[in-house]
mmCIF file of C-alpha atoms in Angstrom:
data_model
loop_
_atom_site.group_PDB
_atom_site.id
_atom_site.type_symbol
_atom_site.label_atom_id
_atom_site.label_comp_id
_atom_site.label_asym_id
_atom_site.label_seq_id
_atom_site.Cartn_x
_atom_site.Cartn_y
_atom_site.Cartn_z
ATOM 1 C CA MET Z 1 -155.942 -70.429 -4.638
ATOM 2 C CA VAL Z 2 -156.119 -66.617 -4.895
ATOM 3 C CA LYS Z 3 -158.367 -66.519 -1.831
ATOM 4 C CA GLN Z 4 -155.820 -68.560 0.137
ATOM 5 C CA VAL Z 5 -152.972 -66.213 -0.859
ATOM 6 C CA LEU Z 6 -155.025 -63.128 0.030
ATOM 7 C CA ALA Z 7 -156.053 -64.716 3.343
ATOM 8 C CA SER Z 8 -152.396 -65.517 4.106
ATOM 9 C CA VAL Z 9 -151.280 -61.973 3.271
ATOM 10 C CA PHE Z 10 -154.073 -60.519 5.409
ATOM 11 C CA LEU Z 11 -153.193 -62.840 8.312
ATOM 12 C CA LEU Z 12 -149.503 -61.946 8.034
ATOM 13 C CA ALA Z 13 -150.329 -58.222 8.022
ATOM 14 C CA LEU Z 14 -152.589 -58.663 11.056
ATOM 15 C CA LEU Z 15 -149.916 -60.579 12.967
ATOM 16 C CA SER Z 16 -147.335 -57.914 12.092
ATOM 17 C CA LEU Z 17 -149.647 -55.195 13.404
ATOM 18 C CA VAL Z 18 -150.242 -57.081 16.674
ATOM 19 C CA ALA Z 19 -146.499 -57.700 17.106
ATOM 20 C CA TYR Z 20 -145.744 -54.021 16.504
ATOM 21 C CA ASN Z 21 -148.368 -52.901 19.059
ATOM 22 C CA VAL Z 22 -147.042 -55.316 21.697
ATOM 23 C CA TRP Z 23 -143.465 -54.164 21.054
ATOM 24 C CA SER Z 24 -144.337 -50.450 21.186
ATOM 25 C CA GLU Z 25 -146.333 -50.887 24.424
ATOM 26 C CA ARG Z 26 -143.379 -52.635 26.005
ATOM 27 C CA GLU Z 27 -141.040 -49.852 24.866
ATOM 28 C CA THR Z 28 -143.178 -47.147 26.513
ATOM 29 C CA SER Z 29 -144.362 -48.933 29.644
ATOM 30 C CA PRO Z 30 -144.685 -46.794 32.808
ATOM 31 C CA ALA Z 31 -141.830 -48.652 34.500
ATOM 32 C CA ASP Z 32 -139.515 -47.720 31.652
ATOM 33 C CA SER Z 33 -140.605 -44.082 31.619
ATOM 34 C CA GLU Z 34 -140.129 -43.635 35.398
ATOM 35 C CA LEU Z 35 -136.346 -43.698 35.278
ATOM 36 C CA GLN Z 36 -133.906 -43.152 32.494
ATOM 37 C CA THR Z 37 -130.700 -45.125 32.406
ATOM 38 C CA TYR Z 38 -127.341 -44.154 31.070
ATOM 39 C CA GLU Z 39 -127.477 -47.211 28.817
ATOM 40 C CA SER Z 40 -130.609 -45.853 27.102
ATOM 41 C CA LYS Z 41 -129.050 -42.416 26.843
ATOM 42 C CA LYS Z 42 -125.910 -43.985 25.417
ATOM 43 C CA GLU Z 43 -127.997 -45.686 22.723
ATOM 44 C CA GLU Z 44 -129.828 -42.437 21.935
ATOM 45 C CA LYS Z 45 -126.672 -40.354 21.628
ATOM 46 C CA GLY Z 46 -124.250 -43.010 20.470
ATOM 47 C CA ALA Z 47 -121.828 -41.500 22.978
ATOM 48 C CA GLY Z 48 -119.106 -43.263 24.906
ATOM 49 C CA MET Z 49 -120.958 -43.587 28.207
ATOM 50 C CA THR Z 50 -120.471 -46.777 30.126
ATOM 51 C CA ALA Z 51 -122.778 -47.968 32.842
ATOM 52 C CA PRO Z 52 -121.172 -49.605 35.859
ATOM 53 C CA ASN Z 53 -121.190 -53.389 36.073
ATOM 54 C CA ALA Z 54 -122.702 -53.428 39.569
ATOM 55 C CA PRO Z 55 -126.272 -52.093 39.424
ATOM 56 C CA SER Z 56 -126.878 -52.526 43.154
ATOM 57 C CA GLY Z 57 -125.062 -49.315 44.098
ATOM 58 C CA LEU Z 58 -123.168 -48.506 47.260
ATOM 59 C CA LYS Z 59 -124.759 -49.655 50.499
ATOM 60 C CA GLU Z 60 -125.455 -47.994 53.827
ATOM 61 C CA GLY Z 61 -122.532 -48.421 56.205
ATOM 62 C CA GLU Z 62 -119.979 -47.808 53.436
ATOM 63 C CA LYS Z 63 -117.754 -44.758 53.503
ATOM 64 C CA ALA Z 64 -118.845 -42.358 50.744
ATOM 65 C CA PRO Z 65 -116.008 -42.261 48.188
ATOM 66 C CA ASN Z 66 -114.358 -38.855 48.001
ATOM 67 C CA PHE Z 67 -114.056 -36.994 44.700
ATOM 68 C CA THR Z 68 -112.872 -33.646 43.399
ATOM 69 C CA VAL Z 69 -115.011 -31.864 40.818
ATOM 70 C CA GLU Z 70 -115.741 -28.467 39.316
ATOM 71 C CA THR Z 71 -119.071 -26.771 39.965
ATOM 72 C CA LEU Z 72 -121.213 -24.906 37.447
ATOM 73 C CA LYS Z 73 -119.864 -21.687 39.017
ATOM 74 C CA GLY Z 74 -116.275 -22.737 38.276
ATOM 75 C CA GLU Z 75 -115.302 -23.611 41.859
ATOM 76 C CA VAL Z 76 -113.435 -26.828 42.659
ATOM 77 C CA VAL Z 77 -114.947 -28.833 45.518
ATOM 78 C CA GLN Z 78 -114.384 -32.174 47.179
ATOM 79 C CA LEU Z 79 -116.963 -34.287 48.955
ATOM 80 C CA SER Z 80 -114.632 -34.273 51.970
ATOM 81 C CA ASP Z 81 -115.158 -30.485 52.188
ATOM 82 C CA TYR Z 82 -118.597 -31.311 53.616
ATOM 83 C CA LYS Z 83 -117.448 -33.668 56.374
ATOM 84 C CA GLY Z 84 -119.253 -32.775 59.579
ATOM 85 C CA LYS Z 85 -122.408 -31.912 57.633
ATOM 86 C CA LYS Z 86 -125.254 -34.104 56.406
ATOM 87 C CA VAL Z 87 -125.149 -34.503 52.609
ATOM 88 C CA PHE Z 88 -127.718 -35.461 49.993
ATOM 89 C CA LEU Z 89 -125.672 -36.521 46.947
ATOM 90 C CA ASN Z 90 -128.122 -36.392 44.043
ATOM 91 C CA PHE Z 91 -127.383 -37.611 40.490
ATOM 92 C CA TRP Z 92 -129.386 -36.020 37.671
ATOM 93 C CA ALA Z 93 -129.419 -34.707 34.081
ATOM 94 C CA THR Z 94 -131.477 -32.119 32.201
ATOM 95 C CA TRP Z 95 -132.849 -34.750 29.786
ATOM 96 C CA CYS Z 96 -134.375 -36.789 32.654
ATOM 97 C CA PRO Z 97 -138.082 -35.966 33.345
ATOM 98 C CA PRO Z 98 -138.141 -37.452 36.899
ATOM 99 C CA CYS Z 99 -135.019 -35.382 37.696
ATOM 100 C CA ARG Z 100 -136.793 -32.214 36.557
ATOM 101 C CA GLU Z 101 -139.786 -33.245 38.682
ATOM 102 C CA GLU Z 102 -137.746 -33.385 41.904
ATOM 103 C CA MET Z 103 -135.594 -30.264 41.382
ATOM 104 C CA PRO Z 104 -138.202 -27.779 42.732
ATOM 105 C CA GLU Z 105 -138.685 -30.051 45.761
ATOM 106 C CA MET Z 106 -134.926 -30.050 46.332
ATOM 107 C CA GLU Z 107 -134.855 -26.252 46.095
ATOM 108 C CA ARG Z 108 -137.678 -25.945 48.613
ATOM 109 C CA PHE Z 109 -135.787 -28.294 50.952
ATOM 110 C CA GLN Z 110 -132.521 -26.387 50.403
ATOM 111 C CA LYS Z 111 -134.148 -23.093 51.373
ATOM 112 C CA GLN Z 112 -135.535 -24.592 54.582
ATOM 113 C CA TYR Z 113 -132.662 -26.840 55.682
ATOM 114 C CA GLY Z 114 -129.594 -25.666 53.745
ATOM 115 C CA GLU Z 115 -127.708 -24.817 56.954
ATOM 116 C CA GLU Z 116 -128.144 -28.368 58.211
ATOM 117 C CA VAL Z 117 -127.918 -30.419 55.012
ATOM 118 C CA ALA Z 118 -125.764 -29.874 51.919
ATOM 119 C CA VAL Z 119 -127.703 -30.746 48.764
ATOM 120 C CA LEU Z 120 -125.121 -31.554 46.083
ATOM 121 C CA ALA Z 121 -126.566 -32.136 42.608
ATOM 122 C CA VAL Z 122 -124.138 -34.127 40.454
ATOM 123 C CA ASN Z 123 -125.009 -33.443 36.836
ATOM 124 C CA GLY Z 124 -124.210 -36.200 34.340
ATOM 125 C CA THR Z 125 -122.464 -33.608 32.189
ATOM 126 C CA GLY Z 126 -120.910 -36.318 30.028
ATOM 127 C CA SER Z 127 -124.437 -37.255 28.902
ATOM 128 C CA GLU Z 128 -125.611 -33.692 28.190
ATOM 129 C CA THR Z 129 -125.582 -32.079 24.744
ATOM 130 C CA ASN Z 130 -123.548 -29.161 26.117
ATOM 131 C CA ILE Z 131 -122.853 -27.291 29.345
ATOM 132 C CA GLY Z 132 -124.967 -24.364 28.135
ATOM 133 C CA GLU Z 133 -128.096 -26.515 28.473
ATOM 134 C CA VAL Z 134 -127.242 -27.232 32.104
ATOM 135 C CA ARG Z 135 -126.544 -23.568 32.864
ATOM 136 C CA SER Z 136 -129.756 -22.455 31.149
ATOM 137 C CA TYR Z 137 -131.848 -25.028 33.014
ATOM 138 C CA ILE Z 138 -130.388 -24.065 36.412
ATOM 139 C CA ASP Z 139 -130.719 -20.322 35.764
ATOM 140 C CA LYS Z 140 -134.297 -20.678 34.546
ATOM 141 C CA GLY Z 141 -135.265 -22.714 37.619
ATOM 142 C CA GLY Z 142 -133.405 -20.412 40.016
ATOM 143 C CA TYR Z 143 -131.801 -23.381 41.781
ATOM 144 C CA SER Z 144 -129.394 -22.369 44.530
ATOM 145 C CA PHE Z 145 -127.783 -25.665 45.568
ATOM 146 C CA PRO Z 146 -124.337 -26.528 44.140
ATOM 147 C CA ILE Z 147 -124.321 -28.148 40.703
ATOM 148 C CA LEU Z 148 -121.342 -30.489 40.330
ATOM 149 C CA LEU Z 149 -120.228 -31.225 36.769
ATOM 150 C CA ASP Z 150 -119.391 -34.888 36.214
ATOM 151 C CA LYS Z 151 -117.886 -34.369 32.761
ATOM 152 C CA ASP Z 152 -116.569 -37.918 32.302
ATOM 153 C CA LEU Z 153 -119.287 -39.614 34.400
ATOM 154 C CA GLU Z 154 -116.566 -40.846 36.758
ATOM 155 C CA ILE Z 155 -118.537 -39.994 39.899
ATOM 156 C CA HIS Z 156 -121.593 -41.754 38.482
ATOM 157 C CA GLN Z 157 -119.456 -44.851 37.921
ATOM 158 C CA THR Z 158 -117.857 -44.658 41.378
ATOM 159 C CA TYR Z 159 -121.306 -44.487 42.975
ATOM 160 C CA GLN Z 160 -122.636 -47.176 40.602
ATOM 161 C CA THR Z 161 -125.424 -44.937 39.352
ATOM 162 C CA ILE Z 162 -127.075 -46.363 36.254
ATOM 163 C CA SER Z 163 -130.583 -44.912 36.674
ATOM 164 C CA ILE Z 164 -131.374 -41.326 37.516
ATOM 165 C CA PRO Z 165 -132.372 -39.612 39.607
ATOM 166 C CA THR Z 166 -130.494 -41.428 42.361
ATOM 167 C CA THR Z 167 -129.668 -39.912 45.751
ATOM 168 C CA TYR Z 168 -127.251 -41.042 48.459
ATOM 169 C CA PHE Z 169 -127.684 -39.928 52.084
ATOM 170 C CA ILE Z 170 -124.376 -39.289 53.820
ATOM 171 C CA GLY Z 171 -124.037 -38.580 57.534
ATOM 172 C CA THR Z 172 -121.738 -36.136 59.299
ATOM 173 C CA ASP Z 173 -119.164 -38.949 59.601
ATOM 174 C CA GLY Z 174 -118.891 -39.289 55.801
ATOM 175 C CA VAL Z 175 -120.668 -42.660 55.806
ATOM 176 C CA ILE Z 176 -123.728 -43.575 53.722
ATOM 177 C CA GLN Z 177 -126.283 -43.976 56.502
ATOM 178 C CA GLU Z 178 -129.531 -44.701 54.645
ATOM 179 C CA PRO Z 179 -130.373 -46.814 51.554
ATOM 180 C CA ARG Z 180 -130.019 -44.840 48.340
ATOM 181 C CA LYS Z 181 -133.179 -43.525 46.715
ATOM 182 C CA VAL Z 182 -133.666 -44.381 43.044
ATOM 183 C CA GLY Z 183 -136.363 -42.150 41.604
ATOM 184 C CA PRO Z 184 -137.588 -38.634 42.348
ATOM 185 C CA MET Z 185 -137.769 -37.380 45.941
ATOM 186 C CA ASN Z 186 -140.415 -35.116 47.380
ATOM 187 C CA TYR Z 187 -140.008 -32.573 50.177
ATOM 188 C CA ASP Z 188 -141.481 -34.784 52.915
ATOM 189 C CA PHE Z 189 -139.188 -37.670 52.003
ATOM 190 C CA MET Z 190 -136.164 -35.349 52.169
ATOM 191 C CA VAL Z 191 -137.199 -34.141 55.623
ATOM 192 C CA LYS Z 192 -137.525 -37.783 56.720
ATOM 193 C CA MET Z 193 -134.021 -38.565 55.419
ATOM 194 C CA LYS Z 194 -132.575 -35.438 57.085
ATOM 195 C CA ASN Z 195 -133.991 -36.579 60.423
ATOM 196 C CA ALA Z 196 -132.658 -40.113 59.926
ATOM 197 C CA LEU Z 197 -129.066 -38.959 59.366
ATOM 198 C CA GLU Z 198 -126.628 -38.392 62.222
#
């Protein structure tokens, strides 16, 4: 009888260990670590961030919704200010590793093609700990493209951005001309998108 109880306890402990390992592997799978969603950030922070209901995002052929927002430098800009210019509208946050991975690539692209393409980096400020973190990160990296502060995550919701980084490619006519990119961009991809836009 004692042997049966000990065997049952051992078996239960072994099954618990296997279940824990399976669960922890699923929680840290590469697919999950590639992109971070606002839902996961919401759970981490317990903040009032809501992800949009439509995860598919805006499509090519749609007019890019206009918005007015303050930049990190304190200027007020509208997307419509850039009509007549190609625009990469990038959504990012300092807590997002793939976002940090693509920022140097975006800076390299900005230095080469900044006259032809406006790189606008929309920071999910409503998901950040504080604005000082954003400022420190940008200053440390020496990034020169405009940083737009989406304090209430309204622009993220308008553009149906639930995973970051996400980038929209807007032509000189103010229309989204290429499929959005979910995930980090590299320099060559940005050059390809620049050439695809009219």
